[in-house]
Amino acid sequence: MNEITQTETIAIPMLEQRLMDRFATEDTRLPLPELQRRALSSFLENGFPKTKSERYKYSPFRNFALEQDLVVLPAEPPDAATIASLALPEMDDLVVVLINGTYAPHLSKLDALPNGVNIEPLADALRSGNEQALRHFDRIANPSEDAFVAINTALLTDGLLVQVKASKMVEPILHIVNVVNVVNDAFVQPRMLVVVDSGASIRIVESRIALSATAPFVNMVSEWMIAEHAQVSYHLLQDVGEDTKEHHTLASKQETGSVFSTNVLTLSGKAVRNNQNYLPNAEFCETNLNAVVVAQGNMHVDNATFVDHACPNCASNESYKHILGGKSTGVFNGKIMVRQDAQKTNAYQSNKTILTSDEARIYTKPELEIYADDVKCSHGAATGKMDNEALFYLRARGLNEAAAKKMLLIAFAGDVTGKITLEALREDWNARIADRI
Amino acid sequence: MLEIQNLHAAIEGHEILRGVNLNIQPGEVHAIMGPNGSGKSTLASVLAGREEYEVTEGTVLFDGQTLLEMEPDERACEGLFLAFQYPVELPGVNMMTFLRESVNSVRKYRSQEPLSGAAFLKFIKEKQAMVEMKESLTNRAVNEGFSGGEKKRNEIFQMALLEPKLAVLDETDSGLDIDALRIVANGVNALRDAKRSFLVITHYQRLLEYIVPDFVHVLVNGRIVKSGTKELALELEEKGYDWIKEDLALEAV
C-alpha cells in the first residue's frame, strides 16, 4: 500500500516535469504550437486517469507510462528484407512504412498509389495548409478528455495523413506497417489521420509491430473522418511483442449513410489497451467493430469501446472474442449510448470468452445507456472453458488434442474472422491465431 | 479383433461395468442389448476413451494392442470408430474442413499421403451417396441445425470415410423413423466385409432386423449375462428383459 502511495506522490510530478522539459526543448514540432501547448496544459491539469477511475479499473496504464523515456532513441532502421518479411499476401502493392510514427519513404511502396489518394507526413500537410488536415486533426479524438491523447498531441513531431477524394474507390489495399524500433524504453507517439471524402471507399490493413529488444510504450492515436456514403474498412493486427505496452485511441466520426468497419486482432503485448470511440454523427450510418484477442503468459488486454448513437436510423454491430490462456487477463468494457434523438437505432453487442487455463481471467462489462424509446438493442456476454464434449468428438475422429483445440478455437474466432471479406487476410489471420494457440 | 476381459469401469466412484467379457472376431457383427442403465453406453464410451470413465480392472485388446492405454485419437487412427448416441454440434466448424482434417489425420497416422482437394471431393461424393446424405449438409457447420436423422446419417457417413476395423454403434437407432433407420442400416451393411467388425449397441430389436448380427449379448447390471444368436434378440423383443433378470435372481439363490 505504502509503495503505491509513494509512486503517486513522487513519480507523477517527475513525469510532468519531464514532459515540460521535453516540450521546451523539442524543435521539430508540428506547426500548431498553440494546440500542442493546450494539450500539454490539459494533461498537466487533469493528469492520468486515477487508479480508482472506472475506465481504467483493471489496467494501471498510468503506472506503465510513468516509467517510459520521453526521448525516442531510434535503432538502426530496419532493412528492406525485414520490412518485406512483414508483407501480407496480395496486399503488397501499396505499403506505407512508419518507423516510430514517422513516415519512411525509402521503405514504403507508393508507385501504385491511385489518383485521388493522398498519403503524406502529417506535419507537411499541416504546414502546407492542407484544409482537411487542419480541420480534422485533433478534433475527433479529444485531448481535453483523455490523458493519452493529450500526451500524444503534445509530444507529436509527425504522423501520417491518408486522404481519399470524393467518389474515389481505392482498389488496392493500403497496408500500413507501423513499426516501433528504438534502443531505449521510449514512449513512442504515432499518430494517424484518415479523411475519406463523400462516396469514397478504402480498405486499410495495419500491422503494428515492435522490432526493439527494449520495453517501449506505444501511445497510438488514430482519427477517422468518414464523410457521407463513404465506406471504410480497417483491419489492425497488434503484435508488438511481449515487452511492449500499447495504448491505442481510435476515434471516428461518420456522416450520413457511411459505413465504418474495424477488425482488430491482438496477439501480443505486455499490456494492450484499445480505446475505440465511434461517433455515427448523422443518419443511416453503419458501424461494425469486431476483435479477436489471443493472449498467453502474463498478457493483459483491455478493450474499451464506445459507440455513441446520437442520430436516428443507425446500426452498430459489435463482436469481441477472447481466447485467454496462461495467466493472461482480458478486460472488455463495451459502452453503447443511444441518445434521445437516436430513434430506430439497431445496436448489437456480443462479448464471448474462452478461458483455456485455470489462471486466465476476464472482466467483462456491457454498458448500454438508452434514452430513445424506439430502438433495438441487444447484448450478450459469455465466458466458458473449452467444450469437452466437442473436444472428445473431434479426438474420436482422429484429431490429436492440439489439433482438436485449434479447430474449435479457430471456429470460435470465426464469428469475427468470417466477417473479413478479404480472403487472403482472413486466411492470414486464421493462421496467426492458430499459431498462438 | 477385440478381446474384452473382466472389464470394470466406474464414473464418479459408481461402478457401472462389473466384469464384461467379450470376444469379437474380424468380420463379425455383435449386438449388445440391455435395459436402460445396464452399462451399454458406458461400454461404448470406455472403448472410445472418454476420460470421465475410470477403468478399475480388466484388459481390452484391440487388434492385439492394449486399447486402454491409447489416447482417444490414437484409437480412432488405429481403426476404432464410435458412432455417437448424441452427435455433438460444432458451431463454426465447417463440415468439409472437419471431414478433411479427420480423414487426413487418420491417413497421416497410417503413413499415407493426405488427400488432395480434388481427390478428397471425389471420395466425399462417393460416400455421400451411400448414406443418401444431402450435399447441402456438407456446406454447413458440423451437426449444427441437423435433424436427429441427419446427425445419425452423418455418423455413418464419417464411418464410411474413416473405414475403421471396428465400428461401435451406440444406440444409432434411437430417435430414428423407419426411413432414416433403413438408410442408416443400409450404410452399415454396405460397409460389412470379412475384415470389418461391428459392435451394435441397442435397446430395441428393430435395428437388428436391418443389421443382422452374428451374435447377440445381453448386458444387465454391468455384465453380459446371456449370449446367443440373432434369435435371442427376438426372444428379448417378445418377453422383455424381466425373464433374464428373474433367471439371474434364481441363479443367485
XYZ file of C-alpha atoms in Angstrom:
690
model
C 0.000 0.000 0.000
C 2.814 2.329 1.001
C 4.637 1.699 -2.196
C 1.677 2.671 -4.295
C 1.227 5.942 -2.413
C 4.855 6.732 -2.971
C 4.572 6.237 -6.690
C 1.636 8.583 -6.748
C 3.325 11.357 -4.881
C 6.802 11.171 -6.359
C 6.687 9.815 -9.875
C 3.817 11.886 -11.264
C 5.482 15.265 -10.775
C 8.554 13.685 -12.255
C 6.748 12.783 -15.434
C 5.097 16.172 -15.530
C 8.459 17.871 -15.161
C 9.957 15.662 -17.842
C 7.057 16.422 -20.153
C 7.534 20.156 -19.698
C 11.290 19.858 -20.239
C 10.750 17.763 -23.299
C 8.187 20.180 -24.633
C 10.515 23.144 -24.112
C 13.451 21.544 -25.921
C 11.678 19.935 -28.838
C 12.413 21.795 -32.035
C 10.760 19.632 -34.668
C 7.242 20.407 -33.590
C 4.084 20.456 -35.601
C 3.215 23.888 -36.996
C 0.467 24.084 -34.374
C 2.315 25.251 -31.253
C -0.795 26.614 -29.589
C -2.731 23.388 -29.993
C 0.159 21.352 -28.655
C 0.630 23.678 -25.698
C -3.073 23.370 -24.882
C -2.793 19.593 -24.964
C 0.146 19.723 -22.567
C -1.697 22.038 -20.190
C -4.707 19.814 -20.363
C -2.616 16.844 -19.303
C -0.848 18.792 -16.561
C -4.194 19.921 -15.267
C -6.043 16.617 -15.382
C -3.269 14.065 -15.129
C -3.750 10.407 -15.846
C -6.972 8.662 -15.005
C -6.637 7.669 -11.366
C -6.333 4.004 -10.467
C -9.758 4.331 -8.919
C -11.224 5.518 -12.210
C -13.833 3.106 -13.519
C -12.448 3.257 -17.037
C -9.031 2.001 -16.002
C -10.115 -0.111 -13.072
C -8.297 -3.235 -14.175
C -5.481 -1.656 -16.144
C -2.858 0.522 -14.449
C -1.723 2.175 -17.675
C -0.722 5.345 -15.929
C 1.868 3.371 -13.971
C 3.278 1.941 -17.165
C 3.519 5.372 -18.728
C 5.404 6.808 -15.758
C 8.357 4.544 -16.407
C 8.876 5.453 -20.031
C 11.611 7.548 -21.559
C 10.189 10.588 -23.324
C 13.157 10.815 -25.659
C 12.785 8.406 -28.547
C 16.160 6.948 -29.430
C 15.677 5.220 -32.770
C 17.508 1.999 -33.505
C 19.289 1.285 -36.766
C 16.441 1.447 -39.314
C 15.153 -1.945 -40.446
C 16.329 -3.075 -43.876
C 14.066 -3.789 -46.826
C 14.188 -7.528 -46.141
C 12.836 -7.047 -42.616
C 10.006 -4.912 -43.939
C 9.375 -7.444 -46.719
C 9.002 -10.136 -44.057
C 6.071 -8.179 -42.645
C 4.304 -8.073 -46.024
C 0.867 -9.631 -46.309
C -0.146 -11.847 -49.215
C -1.979 -9.993 -52.004
C -1.541 -6.736 -50.105
C 1.891 -5.609 -51.197
C 1.099 -3.059 -53.906
C 0.554 -0.144 -51.600
C 2.708 -0.159 -48.492
C 3.347 2.710 -46.119
C 6.018 2.156 -43.503
C 6.068 4.193 -40.325
C 9.099 3.962 -38.068
C 8.328 5.227 -34.573
C 5.415 7.100 -36.096
C 7.438 8.781 -38.833
C 6.841 8.038 -42.482
C 9.787 6.143 -44.016
C 9.642 6.853 -47.772
C 12.588 4.634 -48.716
C 10.867 1.552 -47.232
C 7.370 2.384 -48.476
C 5.867 1.400 -51.811
C 3.580 4.002 -53.295
C 4.116 3.506 -57.050
C 0.636 2.077 -57.360
C -0.953 4.952 -55.445
C -4.113 5.775 -57.383
C -5.095 9.339 -58.269
C -7.334 10.830 -55.663
C -5.451 9.315 -52.759
C -3.058 11.430 -50.776
C -0.624 9.907 -48.347
C 1.811 12.279 -46.723
C 3.515 13.120 -43.447
C 1.038 14.870 -41.203
C 3.449 17.700 -40.347
C 3.940 18.510 -44.046
C 0.201 18.576 -44.619
C -0.412 20.887 -41.683
C 2.483 23.128 -42.698
C 1.270 23.430 -46.266
C -2.174 24.385 -45.072
C -3.984 21.182 -46.069
C -7.512 22.277 -45.357
C -8.960 18.878 -44.328
C -5.971 18.049 -42.167
C -6.230 21.356 -40.353
C -9.964 20.957 -39.931
C -9.976 17.434 -38.510
C -6.632 16.933 -36.802
C -7.086 16.604 -33.049
C -10.827 17.314 -33.348
C -12.102 13.738 -33.463
C -10.028 12.372 -30.619
C -10.294 14.632 -27.625
C -7.118 15.630 -25.749
C -9.056 17.547 -23.119
C -10.820 14.367 -22.060
C -8.095 11.814 -22.466
C -4.618 11.920 -20.947
C -3.106 9.615 -23.522
C -4.429 11.643 -26.441
C -3.195 14.813 -24.732
C 0.322 13.408 -24.353
C 0.303 12.206 -27.940
C -0.759 15.601 -29.237
C 1.679 17.474 -27.005
C 4.715 15.393 -27.942
C 3.857 14.811 -31.583
C 6.596 15.539 -34.092
C 4.928 13.926 -37.079
C 2.348 11.393 -38.142
C 0.548 10.085 -41.180
C -2.253 11.596 -43.207
C -4.367 9.435 -45.502
C -6.871 11.297 -47.653
C -9.278 9.887 -50.198
C -11.073 12.239 -52.585
C -14.820 12.185 -53.081
C -16.202 9.210 -55.043
C -12.795 7.558 -55.273
C -12.959 3.793 -54.912
C -9.465 2.766 -53.912
C -8.851 -0.614 -55.473
C -5.539 -1.724 -53.923
C -5.474 -2.382 -50.216
C -3.373 0.062 -48.249
C -1.026 -1.770 -45.918
C 0.393 0.372 -43.162
C 3.395 -1.179 -41.467
C 3.648 0.638 -38.167
C 6.961 -0.279 -36.619
C 8.416 0.646 -33.279
C 12.184 0.465 -33.441
C 14.065 2.040 -30.542
C 17.084 1.348 -28.356
C 15.531 2.657 -25.163
C 12.277 2.215 -23.261
C 10.815 5.022 -25.282
C 7.337 6.494 -25.045
C 6.502 6.500 -28.760
C 3.649 8.639 -30.105
C 2.462 7.508 -33.518
C -0.447 9.397 -34.996
C -2.699 8.860 -37.954
C -5.456 10.915 -39.511
C -7.648 9.318 -42.149
C -10.093 11.503 -44.069
C -12.337 9.734 -46.546
C -14.495 12.082 -48.545
C -18.074 11.542 -49.650
C -18.849 8.391 -51.573
C -15.245 7.230 -51.497
C -14.044 3.883 -50.258
C -10.806 2.436 -48.981
C -9.594 -0.685 -47.238
C -6.715 -0.300 -44.830
C -4.721 -3.018 -43.138
C -2.276 -2.116 -40.415
C 0.420 -4.287 -38.887
C 1.656 -2.841 -35.644
C 4.960 -4.429 -34.768
C 7.849 -3.723 -32.401
C 11.310 -4.666 -33.603
C 13.036 -3.431 -30.457
C 14.566 -5.600 -27.787
C 13.662 -2.905 -25.276
C 10.377 -2.222 -23.490
C 8.776 0.715 -25.288
C 5.297 2.097 -24.808
C 3.367 2.811 -27.981
C 0.790 5.504 -27.467
C -1.040 5.449 -30.781
C -3.844 7.794 -31.744
C -5.815 7.355 -34.943
C -8.566 9.686 -36.077
C -11.067 8.795 -38.761
C -13.303 11.226 -40.592
C -15.729 9.357 -42.792
C -17.902 11.563 -44.957
C -21.383 10.793 -46.261
C -21.778 7.460 -48.065
C -18.091 6.679 -47.730
C -17.071 3.119 -46.946
C -14.015 2.366 -44.891
C -12.727 -0.899 -43.553
C -9.785 -1.067 -41.212
C -8.045 -4.230 -40.095
C -5.496 -3.878 -37.353
C -3.017 -6.522 -36.305
C -1.492 -5.788 -32.919
C 1.626 -7.844 -32.418
C 4.107 -5.651 -30.592
C 5.900 -8.396 -28.688
C 5.869 -9.470 -25.076
C 7.680 -6.496 -23.534
C 5.908 -3.629 -25.293
C 2.978 -1.749 -23.844
C 0.436 -0.328 -26.197
C -2.312 2.207 -25.762
C -4.427 2.857 -28.830
C -7.061 5.513 -29.080
C -9.198 5.140 -32.171
C -11.738 7.873 -32.701
C -14.108 8.050 -35.640
C -16.780 10.386 -36.865
C -19.201 9.263 -39.549
C -21.528 11.256 -41.761
C -24.832 10.200 -43.385
C -25.030 6.728 -44.847
C -21.380 5.894 -44.308
C -20.027 2.517 -43.285
C -17.046 2.075 -40.990
C -15.843 -1.410 -40.105
C -12.931 -2.204 -37.850
C -11.438 -5.603 -37.078
C -8.686 -5.867 -34.531
C -6.544 -8.914 -33.887
C -4.477 -8.643 -30.733
C -1.747 -11.246 -30.438
C 0.916 -9.854 -28.147
C 1.969 -7.005 -25.895
C 2.787 -6.825 -22.213
C -0.307 -4.697 -21.817
C -2.624 -3.503 -24.543
C -5.413 -1.016 -24.161
C -7.741 -0.129 -27.008
C -9.959 2.883 -26.512
C -12.214 2.773 -29.519
C -14.716 5.569 -29.791
C -17.180 5.645 -32.633
C -19.463 8.547 -33.346
C -22.051 7.922 -36.057
C -22.817 11.594 -36.384
C -25.667 11.518 -38.905
C -28.484 9.250 -40.039
C -28.165 5.829 -41.703
C -24.622 5.118 -40.607
C -23.395 1.588 -40.157
C -20.622 0.854 -37.688
C -19.067 -2.568 -37.304
C -16.475 -3.289 -34.675
C -15.008 -6.713 -34.156
C -11.978 -8.056 -32.427
C -10.187 -11.252 -31.556
C -7.773 -11.354 -28.663
C -5.439 -14.310 -28.247
C -3.498 -13.952 -25.011
C -0.887 -16.102 -23.330
C 1.587 -15.761 -20.485
C 1.049 -12.622 -18.452
C -0.530 -10.599 -21.246
C -3.069 -8.022 -20.268
C -5.537 -6.829 -22.891
C -8.155 -4.225 -22.184
C -10.715 -3.239 -24.783
C -12.890 -0.251 -24.025
C -15.300 0.503 -26.832
C -17.805 3.282 -27.067
C -20.433 3.644 -29.758
C -22.214 6.939 -29.384
C -25.511 6.790 -31.255
C -26.544 10.416 -31.486
C -28.680 10.281 -34.647
C -31.632 8.168 -35.796
C -31.602 5.158 -38.109
C -28.085 3.967 -37.482
C -26.872 0.449 -36.895
C -23.911 -0.872 -34.994
C -22.631 -4.428 -34.702
C -20.023 -5.382 -32.204
C -18.418 -8.727 -31.606
C -15.407 -9.164 -29.325
C -13.880 -12.575 -28.785
C -11.205 -13.525 -26.319
C -9.136 -16.674 -26.173
C -7.203 -16.389 -22.936
C -4.563 -18.833 -21.748
C -1.663 -18.845 -19.308
C -2.072 -16.208 -16.634
C -3.413 -13.641 -19.054
C -6.122 -11.146 -18.296
C -8.762 -9.753 -20.592
C -10.950 -6.757 -19.928
C -13.898 -5.772 -22.046
C -15.974 -2.702 -21.426
C -18.444 -2.112 -24.218
C -20.415 1.037 -23.921
C -23.275 1.824 -26.246
C -25.024 5.128 -25.847
C -28.343 5.693 -27.582
C -29.213 9.334 -27.187
C -32.745 10.635 -27.097
C -32.842 11.601 -30.769
C -31.362 8.341 -31.964
C -34.668 6.635 -32.722
C -34.647 3.419 -34.789
C -31.155 2.611 -33.649
C -30.218 -1.007 -34.135
C -27.313 -1.870 -31.883
C -25.922 -5.308 -31.200
C -23.065 -6.254 -28.968
C -21.510 -9.562 -28.079
C -18.514 -10.485 -25.991
C -17.505 -14.121 -25.713
C -14.517 -15.565 -23.984
C -12.913 -18.970 -23.798
C -10.501 -19.464 -20.939
C -8.023 -22.174 -21.857
C -6.313 -22.211 -18.464
C -7.450 -22.038 -14.859
C -5.395 -18.944 -14.192
C -6.599 -16.786 -17.072
C -9.313 -14.284 -16.288
C -11.756 -11.970 -17.987
C -13.595 -8.940 -16.686
C -16.455 -8.125 -18.982
C -18.949 -5.336 -18.712
C -21.522 -4.474 -21.338
C -22.799 -0.974 -20.699
C -25.896 0.109 -22.568
C -27.347 3.519 -21.967
C -30.556 4.039 -23.873
C -32.565 7.253 -23.884
C -34.614 6.726 -27.067
C -37.757 4.599 -26.920
C -37.990 3.095 -30.373
C -34.749 1.171 -30.700
C -33.491 -2.362 -30.980
C -30.514 -3.010 -28.770
C -29.191 -6.289 -27.529
C -26.071 -7.577 -25.942
C -24.651 -10.812 -24.726
C -21.608 -11.845 -22.794
C -20.485 -15.399 -22.236
C -17.410 -16.880 -20.651
C -16.505 -20.519 -20.510
C -13.942 -23.203 -20.914
C -13.425 -25.361 -23.925
C -16.309 -27.721 -24.608
C -15.057 -31.163 -23.555
C -17.780 -32.977 -25.478
C -16.734 -31.196 -28.648
C -13.076 -31.949 -27.962
C -13.823 -35.625 -27.428
C -15.892 -35.762 -30.604
C -13.000 -34.403 -32.656
C -10.485 -36.700 -30.978
C -12.744 -39.676 -31.611
C -12.404 -38.708 -35.267
C -8.623 -38.912 -35.201
C -7.582 -35.338 -34.417
C -4.984 -35.117 -31.693
C -5.665 -32.913 -28.710
C -3.751 -29.908 -30.036
C -5.370 -30.090 -33.467
C -8.823 -30.505 -31.944
C -8.364 -27.485 -29.680
C -7.041 -25.447 -32.548
C -10.016 -26.327 -34.716
C -12.502 -25.357 -32.011
C -10.765 -22.086 -31.193
C -10.439 -21.069 -34.835
C -14.169 -21.759 -35.144
C -14.785 -19.658 -32.046
C -12.893 -16.738 -33.586
C -14.759 -17.408 -36.823
C -17.613 -15.081 -35.892
C -15.121 -12.279 -36.335
C -12.678 -13.567 -38.935
C -15.610 -14.804 -41.008
C -16.660 -11.205 -41.488
C -13.385 -10.286 -43.154
C -14.208 -10.171 -46.829
C -10.578 -10.058 -47.963
C -9.928 -13.764 -48.296
C -6.137 -13.548 -48.155
C -6.327 -11.531 -44.969
C -8.840 -13.882 -43.394
C -6.545 -16.832 -44.045
C -3.554 -14.893 -42.790
C -5.329 -14.041 -39.558
C -6.600 -17.580 -39.067
C -3.056 -18.844 -39.490
C -1.756 -16.304 -36.982
C -4.450 -17.241 -34.485
C -3.687 -20.931 -34.953
C -0.012 -20.169 -34.389
C -0.650 -18.661 -30.995
C -2.919 -21.311 -29.520
C -10.248 -58.019 -33.364
C -11.495 -57.105 -29.915
C -10.938 -59.028 -26.699
C -12.511 -57.624 -23.588
C -11.591 -59.387 -20.375
C -13.128 -58.786 -16.988
C -13.680 -55.091 -17.698
C -14.697 -52.979 -14.728
C -15.362 -49.277 -15.105
C -16.717 -46.554 -12.865
C -17.818 -42.973 -13.151
C -17.501 -40.663 -10.161
C -16.968 -43.655 -7.931
C -20.034 -45.577 -9.128
C -19.163 -48.891 -10.673
C -21.073 -49.352 -13.929
C -19.275 -52.174 -15.666
C -18.693 -55.148 -13.399
C -16.644 -57.611 -15.362
C -17.503 -57.601 -19.048
C -16.071 -60.356 -21.221
C -16.470 -60.194 -24.973
C -14.596 -61.515 -27.948
C -15.190 -60.200 -31.460
C -13.530 -61.780 -34.475
C -12.818 -59.942 -37.749
C -15.907 -59.610 -39.904
C -18.347 -60.366 -37.091
C -21.303 -58.272 -36.085
C -22.135 -58.393 -32.395
C -25.147 -56.764 -30.854
C -25.348 -55.711 -27.239
C -28.814 -55.303 -25.847
C -29.990 -54.500 -22.403
C -32.337 -52.462 -20.289
C -31.727 -48.795 -19.552
C -28.861 -48.187 -17.159
C -27.282 -51.578 -17.727
C -23.994 -50.049 -18.884
C -24.334 -50.279 -22.687
C -23.300 -46.710 -23.414
C -20.609 -46.866 -20.743
C -19.051 -49.771 -22.588
C -19.029 -47.738 -25.816
C -17.556 -44.724 -24.020
C -14.813 -46.751 -22.348
C -13.859 -48.357 -25.649
C -13.644 -44.948 -27.359
C -11.624 -43.466 -24.487
C -13.923 -40.990 -22.811
C -11.965 -39.532 -19.916
C -14.790 -39.346 -17.373
C -14.788 -43.129 -17.012
C -12.233 -44.827 -14.872
C -11.264 -48.360 -15.721
C -10.698 -50.114 -12.424
C -9.956 -53.608 -13.658
C -9.618 -55.678 -16.785
C -7.977 -55.541 -20.177
C -9.027 -54.780 -23.704
C -7.008 -55.922 -26.675
C -7.777 -54.244 -29.964
C -6.151 -55.957 -32.909
C -3.544 -57.291 -30.495
C -2.788 -53.932 -28.853
C -3.712 -52.733 -25.393
C -6.529 -50.359 -26.191
C -6.951 -48.762 -22.794
C -3.514 -47.160 -22.874
C -4.234 -45.282 -26.089
C -5.468 -41.710 -26.405
C -8.926 -41.342 -27.999
C -7.400 -40.073 -31.243
C -4.929 -42.969 -31.367
C -7.814 -45.389 -31.042
C -9.562 -43.665 -33.937
C -6.406 -43.764 -36.017
C -5.880 -47.439 -35.184
C -9.312 -48.101 -36.664
C -11.825 -47.914 -33.847
C -14.871 -45.847 -34.679
C -17.602 -44.733 -32.315
C -20.890 -43.614 -33.804
C -22.152 -41.292 -31.077
C -25.550 -41.705 -29.498
C -25.716 -37.906 -29.327
C -23.501 -36.447 -32.057
C -22.027 -33.137 -30.950
C -22.804 -29.855 -32.705
C -19.712 -27.860 -33.569
C -20.777 -24.299 -34.373
C -18.372 -22.562 -36.710
C -16.602 -25.764 -37.725
C -17.330 -26.328 -41.375
C -18.183 -29.934 -42.329
C -15.680 -30.091 -45.166
C -12.843 -28.733 -43.019
C -13.733 -31.190 -40.273
C -14.024 -34.207 -42.553
C -10.832 -33.416 -44.369
C -8.890 -32.872 -41.168
C -10.295 -36.100 -39.778
C -9.558 -38.219 -42.848
C -6.083 -36.751 -43.257
C -5.240 -37.178 -39.561
C -6.022 -40.855 -39.850
C -4.134 -41.129 -43.146
C -1.116 -39.423 -41.635
C -1.144 -41.861 -38.729
C -1.199 -44.706 -41.218
C 1.702 -43.109 -43.132
C -0.464 -42.320 -46.138
C -0.252 -39.097 -48.134
C -3.004 -36.582 -47.323
C -5.771 -36.489 -49.903
C -5.604 -33.507 -52.240
C -8.605 -31.217 -52.586
C -9.868 -32.879 -55.739
C -9.271 -36.435 -54.540
C -10.978 -35.631 -51.273
C -14.039 -34.196 -53.023
C -14.356 -37.316 -55.145
C -14.023 -39.511 -52.063
C -16.679 -37.483 -50.241
C -19.116 -37.695 -53.155
C -18.822 -41.472 -53.293
C -19.532 -41.978 -49.605
C -22.207 -39.319 -49.516
C -24.289 -41.268 -51.985
C -24.012 -44.332 -49.790
C -25.794 -42.759 -46.836
C -28.059 -40.583 -49.004
C -26.560 -37.521 -47.393
C -27.780 -34.253 -48.820
C -24.994 -32.255 -50.400
C -26.159 -29.089 -48.700
C -25.247 -30.610 -45.336
C -21.557 -30.729 -46.162
C -21.536 -26.944 -46.576
C -22.798 -26.385 -43.059
C -21.264 -26.385 -39.617
C -20.856 -29.888 -38.185
C -24.234 -31.179 -36.976
C -25.467 -27.657 -36.335
C -29.178 -27.497 -37.008
C -29.173 -31.063 -38.358
C -32.270 -33.135 -37.654
C -31.859 -36.237 -35.484
C -31.823 -38.438 -38.574
C -29.310 -36.226 -40.336
C -26.986 -36.373 -37.357
C -27.074 -40.158 -37.265
C -26.575 -40.365 -41.024
C -23.617 -38.044 -40.575
C -22.112 -40.536 -38.137
C -22.399 -43.357 -40.628
C -21.041 -41.063 -43.327
C -17.947 -40.407 -41.198
C -17.627 -44.099 -40.526
C -17.610 -44.715 -44.269
C -14.898 -42.081 -44.724
C -12.651 -43.410 -41.968
C -13.027 -47.080 -42.966
C -12.493 -48.465 -39.456
C -11.592 -52.003 -38.434
C -14.182 -51.953 -35.701
C -17.228 -49.722 -35.523
C -19.128 -49.272 -32.281
C -22.641 -48.001 -32.931
C -24.054 -46.515 -29.746
C -27.848 -46.562 -29.979
C -27.634 -45.347 -33.544
C -31.294 -46.259 -33.990
C -32.609 -44.083 -31.196
C -34.782 -41.274 -32.424
C -34.908 -42.515 -35.997
C -38.030 -43.039 -38.047
C -38.328 -46.102 -40.241
C -36.904 -44.429 -43.369
C -33.911 -42.995 -41.566
C -33.351 -46.327 -39.859
C -33.294 -48.105 -43.202
C -30.815 -45.623 -44.680
C -28.506 -45.903 -41.690
C -28.704 -49.693 -41.738
C -28.035 -49.816 -45.489
C -24.952 -47.699 -44.903
C -23.721 -50.103 -42.269
C -24.467 -53.172 -44.361
C -22.604 -51.703 -47.313
C -19.530 -51.481 -45.110
C -19.732 -55.050 -43.835
C -16.943 -57.241 -45.071
C -14.805 -60.157 -43.961
C -12.382 -57.929 -42.070
C -14.522 -55.226 -40.543
C -16.284 -55.884 -37.257
C -19.233 -54.137 -35.661
C -20.478 -53.755 -32.138
C -24.083 -52.623 -32.325
C -25.490 -51.301 -29.080
C -29.234 -51.004 -28.960
C -32.190 -51.090 -26.686
C -34.579 -52.376 -29.320
C -34.593 -55.377 -31.564
C -35.923 -53.446 -34.605
C -32.456 -52.240 -35.750
C -31.315 -55.854 -35.792
C -33.919 -56.634 -38.440
C -31.887 -54.461 -40.764
C -28.404 -55.061 -39.428
C -28.491 -58.776 -38.824
C -25.969 -59.713 -36.120
C -23.895 -62.855 -35.831
C -24.154 -62.759 -32.052
C -26.398 -61.088 -29.527
C -25.370 -60.387 -25.936
C -27.490 -59.179 -23.093
C -25.941 -56.714 -20.702
C -27.559 -56.415 -17.281
C -26.051 -54.596 -14.314
C -22.713 -54.173 -15.983
C -22.243 -57.783 -17.041
C -23.021 -59.869 -20.077
C -25.477 -62.369 -18.671
C -26.610 -64.128 -21.783
C -25.232 -64.602 -25.273
C -26.780 -66.184 -28.289
C -27.524 -65.750 -31.943
C -29.950 -63.365 -33.579
C -32.889 -65.399 -32.284
C -32.068 -64.159 -28.796
C -32.940 -60.660 -29.908
C -36.372 -61.812 -30.985
C -36.906 -63.575 -27.705
C -35.990 -60.396 -25.857
C -38.364 -58.409 -28.018
C -41.172 -60.780 -27.186
C -40.542 -61.329 -23.482
C -38.730 -58.148 -22.434
C -35.748 -58.166 -20.120
C -37.509 -59.275 -16.968
C -37.246 -63.012 -17.574
C -33.479 -62.690 -17.782
C -33.399 -60.741 -14.559
C -35.563 -63.448 -12.971
C -33.221 -66.160 -14.254
C -30.369 -64.245 -12.689
C -32.163 -63.988 -9.415
C -32.697 -67.750 -9.428
C -29.035 -68.364 -10.166
C -28.083 -66.120 -7.312
C -30.128 -68.238 -4.960
